[in-house]
Every structure is written in C-alpha cells, then in structure tokens.
Amino acid sequence: MLQEIIQQDTFDQEQTPAMLQLETGTASHSAFCFAMAVNHNNQMQFAVLGANDSTLKSFRAAISMGTSRLYFGEGQKEELHYVLGKKMNVNSKGQFEFINTQTVNRKKAIIAFSKELEEKYIVAIDEAPEMQVRDFLMAPPYGLPILEEWAKPIYEEMLTRNLLQPLNVYFDRNEFTSLSIAQVALKEEDCKEFLSEMIRTGKCQFPQEGTGEKINEINDLNEYLLEYSPVMLDKVTKLDEPLHQPMKEQALSHFDTYQRPLFPVQAHVATGAAKALQVQKGIIIQGEMSSGKSAIMTATVDGYFHLTGQKGYRTCVFVPPTLTEKWAKEEIRHLIPDADVHLIKRTEDLIRIHQSWIQAGRPKPEKPTFFVISFTTMRGDSIKQMPLPYKQIALSKKSEEEVQRYYKNGYYCPDCGAKLRKKTSSIIVQQANGEQKEVCQYKDFTASDLDSKTNKNSVCADCNSNIWSPKVKTKYASFKDWTKYENKLVQAIKEGNKPLQKQLELENRVKPYDAKQSGRAYRKVATVEYIRRKMKHFFDALIVDEVHELKSETAQGTALGSLARVCKKVVAGTGTLFGGRASDVFYTLWRLFPQKMVKSGFEYSSLMEWNETYGNIERTYYHDGEVTSNIASRGAQGNLDKTKVVPGISPYVFTQFLMDTTINVRLKDVWPNPVELINVPTILVDMSEEQKQAYEHMKESFEKAIEGAKGTPDVGKLWLSYIRTGNSYPDNMNHYPNYHLDNAERELVWSNEEFRFDEDCIQPKEKKLQEILHTEISEGRPTIIYVSDTGSTVKERDIQPRLQKVAEQVPGAKVAILRTNTVTPPKRSAWLKEQVNSGVNVIICSQELVKVGLDLLATPTLIFYQLSFSLFTLNQAARRHWRIGQTKQCRTFYLGYRETFQEQMAQLIAQKNKAAEAMNGDATSDGLNAMLGDTGDLQTLLIQNIKSGNQLKGSTEEWTQAASEESKRVLANIGKVITPVFESIEIQFTNWVKTLPSTFDVSYMEDAKFVQKAVEYIQEEKVPGVVVKQRKLEIDGNVEDIIRTLTTLNADKRMLVQKQDITLWDELIVEVDGSQKKGKGKQKNKVIEGQFEFDLFG
C-alpha cells in the first residue's frame, strides 16, 4: 500500500506533500512527513515529522501510548490547510524514542523510532546499506570479523536468504539522499556458521597475499597472538591513529625540566595522556605496581597545563589515607619542587584556605598548587540515624454489616507516605502488548532492617527520597538561629576585630547542647560536600590514586563522582582495574565518563543490565508448581528468581569503553632491567593425624547443621561460616572460637573444646614456615609474613602472636608485628624501613595494611601464610617488593594445608587471576577462557566445589613442573643454610651505575679511580642514602642526590666542567665573596677569597 501511494505521479509535489494525520476522535492533527518506514503489518518503525509545537506533542503522545489512528498519504492544499487524499492506515505499537531536530529549511521536526530499531534493524541514512550491515554484524552480540570488501556479498546473500528483511520506506529526497531500513533475522548462534560458509564457498575471499599454509602451524591462541601481533597492531594503528606515537614523536620537552627525570616510557605515557586531556575530560593510567603511576599522573596534569600555556593551576589529589604523606612530601616535590602542596587533614583546613582565597579577591594561581586529601577525610560525615518512628495507622473498611477499623503497622516515608519496604526478588515478564515489565516482590522493613544505613535501606522504594538524617548534637534550634551567630562572627573576622571574634567563639564553645536533640557524634561536614556546594570549578584538575578502591557504590565512591563533576580534568590511576568481573568498572566509568555510559544506553541504576551485557549472570528460578498462562495480567505470584553476578568479562568492555580512556603501563616497559621475580608454586603441607581428626570433626559438625537447616534462611549463613572456618581453623586449632548460629537461640553448631594441642608443639605448616625463614635469613633477606586472621573482630582468631613465637625460634630471627594501631597509615612505610634498619628481619602483618602505596624494597621476600578472599588485595600485596629501586631477587611464597579448603582456595585464586590478567594486559589462552566465565567469586566457588565434591583442576605438582628453573631451585633450597657469595663493594657499585637510565649520563662514574674514591666515601658514611651492611651495598636515597654528592666529593671544578653540564654545577658552586656579613652563632671555617665553595643545599 505504501509503495502504491509513493509511486503516484502527483505524490510529493510542491502542492501535494507527504503527510501523516492523527485522528483522536475529538480532533484531527496533520504533520508533514519527511520519512517513514513500516513493516508488513503497516506498523510504524521510523518517522520524521514536521509541524508546530502543539501538533508534534500530540503525535509524540499518541505514538508513545500506541495508536491505530494514524493515516499516511498525499496532502492536498486547500485555502488554509491541507487535507489527505488517498491514504493508508498506520499503527504504532511498543516503545518509541524521540529526537528533536530541524529540517533543511530550519523548521521544527521530530524523529520517532521504535526501540527495536536499535537492536534488530540496520538503518542506512545517506550511505550504502551493506556498510551498515557490516557494522551491525561486527558489533555485539555477533562480533564477526568482516573485511570491508566482504560487506556487499554478505549483504546480497542475506537478502537472498531472507536473513535481511527490508521495510517499506518513504523519504523526502530534498531531505535525504538515500534511506533504507531492514530487519536482521540472522540468529546469534548461526552467525559464525554463516560467515564460515561464505568463506568456504568463495563468496568472501581473503586478499591474495599468501598461500594460507602458515596458519596451519599455529596450534593455540597464544602462538597466533605472538606471531601476528605486530601485523594486527599496524592494522589497528592505521584504523585508529593514536594521539601520540612514541616511535615518531618526542615526549614533551617540558618534562626535561623536572628535578627527577622521568623514565622514557613514563614521559611518553604522560605526553599521550596530556594530549588526551586536550580532547576529553579524563584518562585512566593502569600500571603495574611500581611502574611510577604517581609520577605519570603528576606529569600528565602538569604537561596538559603546559600545552595550554597555563603556568599556575590548582589540583585536588584524592588518595588513600596511607599515601597522603607520601604524595605531599615526596611524589609531587620530586618532580615540581616549587609547587605549593597543602595536606588537608580536616574539612576546616580546606574551608580556611578557600575563604582566604575569596577574601583576597579570588586570584588566579601563579604556580602549580596541589591539595592532598585522603579518601576518609573527603567522605567523613556525621553519623546517620533513622528518625522515623514505628507507626500504627488506623484505616476504615466497609463491610455489609458495619464499618470495620483495622491497623497498618510499620515505618512510613515522610515525603510520599508509602510504607517503607525492600525488594526481595524480581522477574521480567512479557506483557500482552509485547513489552517487557519487571515485576517485583517486596517485604516491609522491620526494626532490625534499619539498625544501620545500607544501600538497600537508604531510600524509599516508591519515591526514592532519602529517609536518613544526621545523628548529631546541636546547639541551635534552627538554621536561622545559627545564622545569627554566624553573621556576627563573619563580620568580626572581616573587620579584623579579634577580641570580638574570640568572645563570640568562646560563647559558642560554652553554649549548652539542646536537650531535645542529642547524640554521640558531633556535627561535621564531609569535605566533598563543601567542595560540591562551595568550590565548583575551583580545581582545574583532579588526580585519583588507587581508583579501584572506589569501584563500589560507597560514600568514597560517591565522593569521586562529585569531585569529577566539579573538576575540569580528571586523571585516575590504578594497578588492578579489573578483579575478574565486568561490574568492577561500571561505577568507575559512570563517575569518570558518564557521557560514554549514556551514549551506550545505560542508566546509573542499570548495573544488572551492564552485567548481562558485558559480564556473566547466574539466574536461578523458583516457582510454586502452578502453571501461569497469563502472567502479564496476573503478575508473577509464586514465582521468584535470584540473580548472582559471576566472574567473566567481555572484550567489548575494552574496545567500547577503555580503548580511548585507559593507558596500560607495564613495569618491564618502565624498568628495562628488572630484578628477577620468583612466584614460588604454592607449597602444600600435610596435616598431622591429630589435626586431621580435629578438621574432620569440624567438617562433620558444619555439614550436619547445613543438612538440618535446608530450606531455611540459616543455610546461607552456615555455608559462609563453614568455608571461613575451614580456611582459618587449621592455622589456629588451639584458640579458634566455637561457632554459634546467629539466631535467637544461639544454637551451638561446632565446638573446639574436644581437641587441644601442646602449645610448644610446632605444627607442620609452621615447621615449613620456619624452614623458609631459616633459608631467607641465612641469605640476609628480610621477610614479611602475610596473614588474614588478626583478631580485629574476634580476639581469639589472632594468629600473629603465635607466628611471632614460631618465627623467633629460627636462628637469627628478629620479629615485629605491624597492627592497625601500631602506627598511623601515612607513617607505615617509614616504620617498616626503621624496623629493617634496626635489625628486624621478619615482620608479620595483615595483607590489608600494605596492599596500597607501600614500597617494600627493604623486604625482598613475601610469604602468604594465609590467603585473602579479595583478588584485589592479593594482587596488590603480592608485588609490594618488586619495584623500581629493588636490587635483590624478589621471592613470593604461598603456604597451605593439603586436603583442606586452603588447597582449594589456592587453586581458585590462580584460576580467577586469569580473567583479570586478560583485561589488565597479560592475556593467555587460559585467561581468555576465564573471561567467558570459567570461574566465580572465591567464596561462592569454594562453596560450589565443596557441595559438588569436584576435584579442582591442577595440582602443586603440575604448577611445579610449569615453574621456572629458578623457582625450582628456591623450592629445593628451603630449609638449607645458604652462604651468600658477596661481590666486592667496588663491583656492586659499578653494577649499580650500569643500571641507571641513560638520561643520567654517568659513564664517568665507571672509571676505576672514581669507583675507588666513591667506595671510600660510602664506607666513611659521607654519602647520605648509601650504606654498606653485612658486606652488601644498600642504596635507599634519591638517585640524583647520590650522584651529585659523589661527584662533588670526587672532583674539582675543572673535572666537573669536563664531565657534566656546566649549568648544573654553576648552581652548586659559587664564588666566595670576601665581604660577606658576619652572623651570630657557631662560625664554620672560612673559605679563602677567590676559591670555590660547594653550595649543596642551594
């Protein structure tokens, strides 16, 4: 019918334009139609309409709600309006989206298109439809690799097989050159076979550049990638030209002015990132531990403002609490020593600086200025409380005899009045009109549900309003009362009236709290709240370190979103962007690149949709056994589903969201000649017979309780407690607490009273630990022992005192324990160095305490005595010793008991790392398989394996066979006393000089006379940062300072001019002026006038 109307001779002429008419029963609306597409049922899929505002709104409403009263046809002009001549009936059905636009003549128009158009149709506007088909099949969910020359034959073949079903289309040739729309009927499961058949039959041919025989020599994906990665890289580079190409372009020369030079790779990464900030708001630097992410991020921000010609700028540095001191005192000043750095420890510190800036007239910064703020300071707010009382609302209900009264008990929203409730389950049902609808089941909140604020109980399920308020003491009845005091205080400050200011502050301090509102916490404002409300656009840039710690929907994560919104540019850094799941980056992408997420069709609340698209979902359906023939009208009563996110990452996450927003940096790229990193295969130890009996007793007790709790909510709690106890109990059999079920009866599930061991008896795993320590100490290698059970929640679970006692029995061992309260987080790194320098060679601590930002250069050996359930924590803690500046071989040991949950945990961690490594840069064939979801989260996977009784793939023997020769040597030497063979200090010094980057130009330091004199000065302790301990040269100072000191001590000015840049030494060496003023205090020896004096601290 549509084609018949279009083919009329008079159709779409100046006096007979194409039109669409809407009949509502009471009125008629007409619009010019510039394009329209309908299927074989005359159902509209696409339309471009032009009219006045009110008419377009009517069409928009009717199409959205669905209507069968649309008529398309030829408009015939009358005196005041157009009437439709020959016409056809068109209907709209399903969900539509609309875009406001303009015609060529700048008249208002709307584009209406069905949501199905995005998923099932190709739309070619002013371009060849075969290219749209190619793009469609290359995108998810098909993901076919299609050469450009294959597009036309594939398009023609799909038309022939009816796999491409064109719609009836009309378009105004004054507005469009061409328009074609077709539905793709090719199924996802058939697409690969379809393309393979096209290749086999010769309809799609490869370019004739070889015989194809080479491909037969490739056995697996690894070999293919290694063989053809240069070709693929060249192809990708041609398709998407990088903003910065290190092989063709130089790094920013501005970086050469830094006090501490960047490594070449660091400089190029920072240059590329700075250029990226010129075209987009943010960039993520994902680098291995010790690749210099802090320096790269600082240089990126500085480089960007150098490119824009802005000398002064303000940057907010958002970092974990353990790194604030390091950032404020080291990271920034090492590169930009003249920068202003403010360490913000409390919100009032920032308020004071900001208010002073306002009073000074809001001046622009004259030099780089950094504000270092920790995660906890940024989000630190007052405690929240649930202020809503439990209500009993009386309602009336009419019956045949009388009016009955009944009551509804519960908590009610103060905004909408609805009863507060939580979602317990949901299911997607197909309605009669073809639309999908989520049907949810809810449960009313009880008092226990509102004990503390969580993501699930923070807002009303009906109106989404916040139902929590600050729990604080207050001195003022209202905000108006407070402003009276504030206005007086502000006026006194502005006038400089300090006596009045002190008097007002004193009166406020002694003012009693209002008895009507009391609480344990004081009122305080989160730093991010002040920034969000008062300091919009104050910061020119934001640096976020360890951004993976902000990946969840927590207060700290929300703070990141607020900061990114008010800062002009954002640079984020992390060592482990992925932890095995696609959901790991969902909120991070939303906070840093919201435009990308919106463009891809995601909402902030659509985490499940993201996981279904780019991750793996495990959905379990439960039903009551009844057949529901019309679920759309009856709802989903009796039907529940439980969804769970399991590991697995689609490669499309990288191509669609990370390729232009993330730069990956490997340590081996930055550190050309790294020391060897030995990951010793997990050492599994057999339990003693007594331990086996105790362990079996524990297993039987839990399994009996789990069997008895089937079908009750307690079964989940029992399973979690079972795996946690099964992991920890073998390491602490004497003191591990009994387990009681967390219910009203406090039922005893398992008792540890039956089995007790002699405290002086060393258990097998402890014995193996002693053997490792014995060897490491004999080689002069300080060691850290990682544990998980530190007694932070249950005192009896602390195994650190026991391990200290065990370790101290090793000859030569000096042991220390690092606890959360031993030293504040920013000072942990300095504390560790002090301990090692004082002779401590074994340190016991939790993995959580050192997982972020600490450089364990002084402890080249790490022993995981216990394993964490967090892959992020494990990966971060495992490489704290393998960092730039490390001169010793790095070793990492993992210990576990055989035939326990510890053995299964070790295998699960190895498998789960595959998915993370594939996305973080080091993809293996196993890792790519893991991306498809071969593994789940650690706790759940352990439960699944225990339930099924499956034996996990792999064994210690297989790991050992795959290990390097050096790993095997380390394993074989465990327990032996290794007498280290020491090289002379001169050789050690020369080897160190050879490891320095070429940018330092220190070849003169390899001269024999220079080396001899340098060693003498080092042994005399004249070179800060360099010492000789136990016949070993230890270098722990700033490299540039060491070179400067050694060169200064070793030469006169004549030699310096010959060997080094004279401008450097002109800063160090000054002519002595005999007319210097005399000062008080101790006088140093005078330098004769005309001689040279070294100004080392100038």
PDB file of C-alpha atoms in Angstrom, residues 828-952:
ATOM      1  CA  ARG A 828      53.675   2.785  57.908  1.00  0.00           C
ATOM      2  CA  SER A 829      56.246   2.916  55.120  1.00  0.00           C
ATOM      3  CA  ALA A 830      58.722   4.821  57.317  1.00  0.00           C
ATOM      4  CA  TRP A 831      58.032   2.442  60.227  1.00  0.00           C
ATOM      5  CA  LEU A 832      58.863  -0.591  58.087  1.00  0.00           C
ATOM      6  CA  LYS A 833      62.154   0.964  56.960  1.00  0.00           C
ATOM      7  CA  GLU A 834      63.061   1.827  60.567  1.00  0.00           C
ATOM      8  CA  GLN A 835      62.392  -1.736  61.695  1.00  0.00           C
ATOM      9  CA  VAL A 836      64.601  -3.246  58.990  1.00  0.00           C
ATOM     10  CA  ASN A 837      67.366  -0.705  59.651  1.00  0.00           C
ATOM     11  CA  SER A 838      67.256  -1.598  63.356  1.00  0.00           C
ATOM     12  CA  GLY A 839      67.859  -5.280  62.558  1.00  0.00           C
ATOM     13  CA  VAL A 840      64.299  -6.668  62.328  1.00  0.00           C
ATOM     14  CA  ASN A 841      64.248  -9.283  59.582  1.00  0.00           C
ATOM     15  CA  VAL A 842      60.743 -10.798  59.988  1.00  0.00           C
ATOM     16  CA  ILE A 843      57.574  -8.651  60.031  1.00  0.00           C
ATOM     17  CA  ILE A 844      54.100 -10.126  60.496  1.00  0.00           C
ATOM     18  CA  CYS A 845      51.096  -8.123  59.274  1.00  0.00           C
ATOM     19  CA  SER A 846      47.750  -8.236  57.523  1.00  0.00           C
ATOM     20  CA  GLN A 847      47.726  -8.014  53.732  1.00  0.00           C
ATOM     21  CA  GLU A 848      45.183  -5.205  54.039  1.00  0.00           C
ATOM     22  CA  LEU A 849      47.695  -2.892  55.764  1.00  0.00           C
ATOM     23  CA  VAL A 850      50.270  -2.844  52.977  1.00  0.00           C
ATOM     24  CA  LYS A 851      48.220  -3.505  49.855  1.00  0.00           C
ATOM     25  CA  VAL A 852      48.212   0.125  48.724  1.00  0.00           C
ATOM     26  CA  GLY A 853      51.072   2.518  48.133  1.00  0.00           C
ATOM     27  CA  LEU A 854      53.800   0.994  50.340  1.00  0.00           C
ATOM     28  CA  ASP A 855      57.220   0.252  48.863  1.00  0.00           C
ATOM     29  CA  LEU A 856      58.628  -2.898  50.461  1.00  0.00           C
ATOM     30  CA  LEU A 857      62.086  -2.534  48.927  1.00  0.00           C
ATOM     31  CA  ALA A 858      63.656  -3.500  52.255  1.00  0.00           C
ATOM     32  CA  THR A 859      61.818  -6.849  52.372  1.00  0.00           C
ATOM     33  CA  PRO A 860      62.501  -8.788  49.150  1.00  0.00           C
ATOM     34  CA  THR A 861      60.727 -11.927  50.409  1.00  0.00           C
ATOM     35  CA  LEU A 862      56.955 -12.168  50.961  1.00  0.00           C
ATOM     36  CA  ILE A 863      55.216 -15.199  52.468  1.00  0.00           C
ATOM     37  CA  PHE A 864      51.439 -15.587  52.214  1.00  0.00           C
ATOM     38  CA  TYR A 865      50.784 -17.702  55.293  1.00  0.00           C
ATOM     39  CA  GLN A 866      47.047 -17.131  54.767  1.00  0.00           C
ATOM     40  CA  LEU A 867      45.157 -16.113  51.628  1.00  0.00           C
ATOM     41  CA  SER A 868      42.609 -13.311  51.327  1.00  0.00           C
ATOM     42  CA  PHE A 869      39.226 -13.766  49.653  1.00  0.00           C
ATOM     43  CA  SER A 870      39.819 -10.496  47.766  1.00  0.00           C
ATOM     44  CA  LEU A 871      41.662 -10.768  44.466  1.00  0.00           C
ATOM     45  CA  PHE A 872      42.398  -7.015  44.566  1.00  0.00           C
ATOM     46  CA  THR A 873      44.094  -7.366  47.940  1.00  0.00           C
ATOM     47  CA  LEU A 874      46.133 -10.400  46.884  1.00  0.00           C
ATOM     48  CA  ASN A 875      47.383  -8.859  43.653  1.00  0.00           C
ATOM     49  CA  GLN A 876      48.273  -5.553  45.286  1.00  0.00           C
ATOM     50  CA  ALA A 877      50.062  -7.135  48.260  1.00  0.00           C
ATOM     51  CA  ALA A 878      51.946  -9.696  46.150  1.00  0.00           C
ATOM     52  CA  ARG A 879      54.107  -7.140  44.322  1.00  0.00           C
ATOM     53  CA  ARG A 880      54.908  -4.625  47.005  1.00  0.00           C
ATOM     54  CA  HIS A 881      58.564  -5.746  46.980  1.00  0.00           C
ATOM     55  CA  TRP A 882      59.099  -5.877  43.180  1.00  0.00           C
ATOM     56  CA  ARG A 883      59.529  -2.173  42.495  1.00  0.00           C
ATOM     57  CA  ILE A 884      61.907   0.213  40.768  1.00  0.00           C
ATOM     58  CA  GLY A 885      64.946   0.582  43.004  1.00  0.00           C
ATOM     59  CA  GLN A 886      64.898  -3.043  44.186  1.00  0.00           C
ATOM     60  CA  THR A 887      68.356  -4.606  43.855  1.00  0.00           C
ATOM     61  CA  LYS A 888      67.622  -8.098  45.208  1.00  0.00           C
ATOM     62  CA  GLN A 889      65.816 -11.024  43.682  1.00  0.00           C
ATOM     63  CA  CYS A 890      62.145 -10.917  44.777  1.00  0.00           C
ATOM     64  CA  ARG A 891      60.508 -14.084  46.064  1.00  0.00           C
ATOM     65  CA  THR A 892      56.854 -14.756  46.891  1.00  0.00           C
ATOM     66  CA  PHE A 893      55.819 -17.894  48.763  1.00  0.00           C
ATOM     67  CA  TYR A 894      52.300 -19.288  49.315  1.00  0.00           C
ATOM     68  CA  LEU A 895      51.572 -21.813  52.067  1.00  0.00           C
ATOM     69  CA  GLY A 896      48.560 -24.053  52.634  1.00  0.00           C
ATOM     70  CA  TYR A 897      47.444 -27.336  54.157  1.00  0.00           C
ATOM     71  CA  ARG A 898      46.769 -30.198  51.756  1.00  0.00           C
ATOM     72  CA  GLU A 899      43.238 -31.706  51.649  1.00  0.00           C
ATOM     73  CA  THR A 900      41.708 -28.621  53.255  1.00  0.00           C
ATOM     74  CA  PHE A 901      39.851 -25.604  51.948  1.00  0.00           C
ATOM     75  CA  GLN A 902      43.217 -23.839  51.841  1.00  0.00           C
ATOM     76  CA  GLU A 903      44.301 -26.069  48.952  1.00  0.00           C
ATOM     77  CA  GLN A 904      41.117 -25.357  47.023  1.00  0.00           C
ATOM     78  CA  MET A 905      41.437 -21.642  47.704  1.00  0.00           C
ATOM     79  CA  ALA A 906      44.939 -21.570  46.236  1.00  0.00           C
ATOM     80  CA  GLN A 907      43.690 -23.149  43.003  1.00  0.00           C
ATOM     81  CA  LEU A 908      40.665 -20.860  42.781  1.00  0.00           C
ATOM     82  CA  ILE A 909      42.836 -17.760  43.147  1.00  0.00           C
ATOM     83  CA  ALA A 910      45.101 -18.972  40.340  1.00  0.00           C
ATOM     84  CA  GLN A 911      42.096 -19.519  38.082  1.00  0.00           C
ATOM     85  CA  LYS A 912      40.417 -16.235  38.967  1.00  0.00           C
ATOM     86  CA  ASN A 913      43.590 -14.290  38.171  1.00  0.00           C
ATOM     87  CA  LYS A 914      43.311 -15.441  34.554  1.00  0.00           C
ATOM     88  CA  ALA A 915      40.318 -13.239  33.773  1.00  0.00           C
ATOM     89  CA  ALA A 916      41.859 -10.213  35.467  1.00  0.00           C
ATOM     90  CA  GLU A 917      45.208 -10.643  33.700  1.00  0.00           C
ATOM     91  CA  ALA A 918      43.489 -10.931  30.326  1.00  0.00           C
ATOM     92  CA  MET A 919      41.917  -7.480  30.695  1.00  0.00           C
ATOM     93  CA  ASN A 920      44.830  -5.902  32.589  1.00  0.00           C
ATOM     94  CA  GLY A 921      47.255  -6.598  29.790  1.00  0.00           C
ATOM     95  CA  ASP A 922      48.839 -10.046  30.019  1.00  0.00           C
ATOM     96  CA  ALA A 923      46.349 -12.270  28.213  1.00  0.00           C
ATOM     97  CA  THR A 924      46.913 -16.010  27.989  1.00  0.00           C
ATOM     98  CA  SER A 925      44.711 -18.585  26.304  1.00  0.00           C
ATOM     99  CA  ASP A 926      43.513 -19.757  29.722  1.00  0.00           C
ATOM    100  CA  GLY A 927      42.904 -16.158  30.694  1.00  0.00           C
ATOM    101  CA  LEU A 928      40.736 -15.565  27.640  1.00  0.00           C
ATOM    102  CA  ASN A 929      38.727 -18.659  28.525  1.00  0.00           C
ATOM    103  CA  ALA A 930      38.306 -17.316  32.020  1.00  0.00           C
ATOM    104  CA  MET A 931      36.909 -14.080  30.568  1.00  0.00           C
ATOM    105  CA  LEU A 932      33.969 -16.136  29.398  1.00  0.00           C
ATOM    106  CA  GLY A 933      33.190 -17.060  32.971  1.00  0.00           C
ATOM    107  CA  ASP A 934      35.109 -20.213  33.821  1.00  0.00           C
ATOM    108  CA  THR A 935      35.247 -19.095  37.457  1.00  0.00           C
ATOM    109  CA  GLY A 936      33.075 -17.406  40.092  1.00  0.00           C
ATOM    110  CA  ASP A 937      33.780 -15.339  43.184  1.00  0.00           C
ATOM    111  CA  LEU A 938      36.122 -17.044  45.643  1.00  0.00           C
ATOM    112  CA  GLN A 939      33.660 -17.744  48.455  1.00  0.00           C
ATOM    113  CA  THR A 940      30.857 -18.906  46.163  1.00  0.00           C
ATOM    114  CA  LEU A 941      33.144 -21.053  44.029  1.00  0.00           C
ATOM    115  CA  LEU A 942      34.567 -22.694  47.116  1.00  0.00           C
ATOM    116  CA  ILE A 943      31.037 -23.484  48.311  1.00  0.00           C
ATOM    117  CA  GLN A 944      30.124 -24.898  44.891  1.00  0.00           C
ATOM    118  CA  ASN A 945      33.162 -27.155  44.809  1.00  0.00           C
ATOM    119  CA  ILE A 946      32.541 -28.380  48.337  1.00  0.00           C
ATOM    120  CA  LYS A 947      28.862 -29.060  47.559  1.00  0.00           C
ATOM    121  CA  SER A 948      29.612 -30.937  44.347  1.00  0.00           C
ATOM    122  CA  GLY A 949      32.670 -32.726  45.672  1.00  0.00           C
ATOM    123  CA  ASN A 950      34.526 -31.820  42.473  1.00  0.00           C
ATOM    124  CA  GLN A 951      38.282 -32.020  42.407  1.00  0.00           C
ATOM    125  CA  LEU A 952      39.725 -28.766  41.153  1.00  0.00           C
TER     126      LEU A 952
END
